Amino acid sequence: MFKVQILKNGSAPFHFRVSADKLDLNEETNGSNFEGDVEVNGELTDGGKLFNVKGTIKYRKSFICDRCLEPSSEECLTEFDEELDKSNAEGDMIDLTDVIRDTLIASQPIQNLCKEDCKGLCPICGKNLNEGECSCDRFVADPRLEALKNLLVD
């Protein structure tokens, strides 16, 4: 899918734009769904024994926030810099599909958040704390200190 023509002892810039659906990523990206097109810009350089390929991947993803459970989306830009064995070349072309796909999968966060300081949900009533505070008492005593309650004198 992502094939770049190789120039002997030189470099070759490349630009791809492909529908996110064609990359078949949505099952391996921790709840993120890629939307629209994925845009790849970069340069392939002949480094003697290896090819060096580096560039950026621009995409949009939608997800459910892991703290507040609200739908969210964001535009992302991921950089990559890989070395490829010359034996992977097919004639004067080399396929970069695995590099692009692996970079996208590896760049996904463990936790998807709508914003960095998302407050999440109240564990008592379930209110979204980004929309305002609730009146619940959310204090949870440390169970390791529970025995100290018996030492209190009335």
CSV table of C-alpha atoms in Angstrom, one decimal:
chain,number,residue,atom,x,y,z
A,1,MET,CA,0.0,0.0,0.0
A,2,PHE,CA,2.7,2.5,1.0
A,3,LYS,CA,5.4,2.0,-1.6
A,4,VAL,CA,8.3,4.4,-2.2
A,5,GLN,CA,10.6,4.4,-5.1
A,6,ILE,CA,14.2,4.0,-4.1
A,7,LEU,CA,16.9,6.3,-5.5
A,8,LYS,CA,20.4,4.9,-5.6
A,9,ASN,CA,22.7,6.6,-3.1
A,10,GLY,CA,20.2,9.4,-2.5
A,11,SER,CA,17.0,10.3,-0.9
A,12,ALA,CA,13.4,10.2,-2.0
A,13,PRO,CA,10.7,12.3,-0.4
A,14,PHE,CA,7.2,10.8,-0.2
A,15,HIS,CA,3.7,11.9,0.6
A,16,PHE,CA,0.7,9.5,1.0
A,17,ARG,CA,-2.9,10.1,1.9
A,18,VAL,CA,-5.1,7.1,2.6
A,19,SER,CA,-8.4,6.4,4.2
A,20,ALA,CA,-8.1,5.2,7.8
A,21,ASP,CA,-10.5,2.3,7.0
A,22,LYS,CA,-7.9,0.8,4.6
A,23,LEU,CA,-5.3,0.6,7.4
A,24,ASP,CA,-7.5,-1.8,9.4
A,25,LEU,CA,-6.3,-0.4,12.8
A,26,ASN,CA,-9.4,0.1,14.8
A,27,GLU,CA,-9.3,-3.3,16.6
A,28,GLU,CA,-5.7,-2.8,17.9
A,29,THR,CA,-5.7,0.8,19.1
A,30,ASN,CA,-7.2,0.7,22.6
A,31,GLY,CA,-10.6,2.1,21.8
A,32,SER,CA,-9.5,4.7,19.4
A,33,ASN,CA,-11.3,5.0,16.0
A,34,PHE,CA,-9.4,6.6,13.2
A,35,GLU,CA,-11.5,9.0,11.1
A,36,GLY,CA,-11.0,10.4,7.6
A,37,ASP,CA,-7.7,10.3,6.0
A,38,VAL,CA,-4.3,9.4,7.4
A,39,GLU,CA,-1.6,11.7,5.9
A,40,VAL,CA,2.0,10.5,5.7
A,41,ASN,CA,5.0,12.7,4.8
A,42,GLY,CA,8.6,11.7,4.9
A,43,GLU,CA,11.9,10.9,3.3
A,44,LEU,CA,13.6,7.7,2.5
A,45,THR,CA,17.4,7.8,2.5
A,46,ASP,CA,19.9,5.2,1.2
A,47,GLY,CA,22.3,4.7,4.1
A,48,GLY,CA,24.6,2.1,2.6
A,49,LYS,CA,23.5,-1.2,4.2
A,50,LEU,CA,20.2,0.1,5.4
A,51,PHE,CA,17.5,2.5,4.3
A,52,ASN,CA,16.5,5.2,6.8
A,53,VAL,CA,12.9,6.3,6.6
A,54,LYS,CA,11.6,9.2,8.7
A,55,GLY,CA,8.6,11.4,8.7
A,56,THR,CA,5.3,12.3,10.2
A,57,ILE,CA,1.8,10.8,10.3
A,58,LYS,CA,-1.1,13.1,10.7
A,59,TYR,CA,-4.6,11.7,11.6
A,60,ARG,CA,-7.8,12.3,13.5
A,61,LYS,CA,-9.2,9.9,16.0
A,62,SER,CA,-12.3,9.6,18.1
A,63,PHE,CA,-12.7,7.8,21.4
A,64,ILE,CA,-14.6,7.6,24.7
A,65,CYS,CA,-12.7,9.3,27.5
A,66,ASP,CA,-11.5,6.7,30.1
A,67,ARG,CA,-12.3,9.0,33.0
A,68,CYS,CA,-15.6,10.8,32.2
A,69,LEU,CA,-16.9,8.4,29.5
A,70,GLU,CA,-17.8,11.3,27.2
A,71,PRO,CA,-17.1,11.0,23.4
A,72,SER,CA,-14.1,13.0,22.3
A,73,SER,CA,-11.9,13.4,19.3
A,74,GLU,CA,-8.5,14.9,18.6
A,75,GLU,CA,-6.1,15.6,15.7
A,76,CYS,CA,-2.7,13.8,16.2
A,77,LEU,CA,0.7,14.1,14.7
A,78,THR,CA,3.2,11.3,15.2
A,79,GLU,CA,6.8,11.2,14.1
A,80,PHE,CA,8.7,8.0,13.0
A,81,ASP,CA,12.3,7.2,12.3
A,82,GLU,CA,13.1,3.7,11.2
A,83,GLU,CA,15.9,1.7,9.6
A,84,LEU,CA,14.9,-0.9,7.0
A,85,ASP,CA,17.0,-3.7,5.7
A,86,LYS,CA,17.6,-3.5,2.0
A,87,SER,CA,16.4,-7.1,1.5
A,88,ASN,CA,12.9,-5.8,2.1
A,89,ALA,CA,13.1,-3.9,-1.2
A,90,GLU,CA,11.2,-5.3,-4.3
A,91,GLY,CA,13.1,-4.0,-7.3
A,92,ASP,CA,13.3,-0.2,-7.0
A,93,MET,CA,10.3,0.0,-4.5
A,94,ILE,CA,10.0,-0.6,-0.8
A,95,ASP,CA,6.8,-1.1,1.1
A,96,LEU,CA,6.4,1.1,4.2
A,97,THR,CA,3.0,-0.2,5.2
A,98,ASP,CA,4.3,-2.1,8.3
A,99,VAL,CA,6.3,0.9,9.4
A,100,ILE,CA,3.3,3.2,9.2
A,101,ARG,CA,0.9,0.7,10.8
A,102,ASP,CA,3.3,-0.2,13.6
A,103,THR,CA,4.0,3.5,14.3
A,104,LEU,CA,0.3,4.3,14.6
A,105,ILE,CA,-0.4,1.4,16.9
A,106,ALA,CA,2.6,2.1,19.2
A,107,SER,CA,1.8,5.8,19.4
A,108,GLN,CA,-1.7,5.2,21.0
A,109,PRO,CA,-1.8,6.1,24.7
A,110,ILE,CA,-2.7,3.6,27.3
A,111,GLN,CA,-5.4,5.9,28.6
A,112,ASN,CA,-7.6,8.1,26.3
A,113,LEU,CA,-8.5,11.4,27.9
A,114,CYS,CA,-10.7,14.1,26.6
A,115,LYS,CA,-8.4,16.6,28.2
A,116,GLU,CA,-5.2,16.3,30.3
A,117,ASP,CA,-6.9,17.5,33.5
A,118,CYS,CA,-10.2,15.5,33.1
A,119,LYS,CA,-11.8,15.1,36.5
A,120,GLY,CA,-13.8,12.0,35.7
A,121,LEU,CA,-17.0,10.8,37.3
A,122,CYS,CA,-18.0,10.9,41.0
A,123,PRO,CA,-17.7,7.3,42.3
A,124,ILE,CA,-20.8,7.8,44.5
A,125,CYS,CA,-23.4,9.5,42.2
A,126,GLY,CA,-21.7,9.2,38.8
A,127,LYS,CA,-21.9,12.9,38.0
A,128,ASN,CA,-19.4,14.2,35.4
A,129,LEU,CA,-17.1,16.3,37.6
A,130,ASN,CA,-15.9,18.4,34.6
A,131,GLU,CA,-19.4,19.9,34.6
A,132,GLY,CA,-19.3,20.9,38.3
A,133,GLU,CA,-18.9,19.5,41.7
A,134,CYS,CA,-21.6,17.3,43.4
A,135,SER,CA,-22.6,17.2,47.1
A,136,CYS,CA,-21.3,13.6,47.7
A,137,ASP,CA,-18.8,12.9,50.4
A,138,ARG,CA,-16.0,11.2,48.4
A,139,PHE,CA,-13.6,10.8,51.3
A,140,VAL,CA,-12.3,7.3,51.5
A,141,ALA,CA,-10.3,6.4,54.6
A,142,ASP,CA,-7.1,4.4,54.2
A,143,PRO,CA,-8.0,0.9,55.4
A,144,ARG,CA,-4.5,0.5,56.8
A,145,LEU,CA,-5.3,3.3,59.3
A,146,GLU,CA,-8.7,1.9,60.3
A,147,ALA,CA,-7.4,0.5,63.5
A,148,LEU,CA,-6.5,4.0,64.7
A,149,LYS,CA,-10.2,4.8,65.0
A,150,ASN,CA,-10.3,2.6,68.1
A,151,LEU,CA,-7.7,4.9,69.8
A,152,LEU,CA,-9.8,8.0,69.7
A,153,VAL,CA,-11.2,9.0,73.1
A,154,ASP,CA,-14.6,10.7,73.1
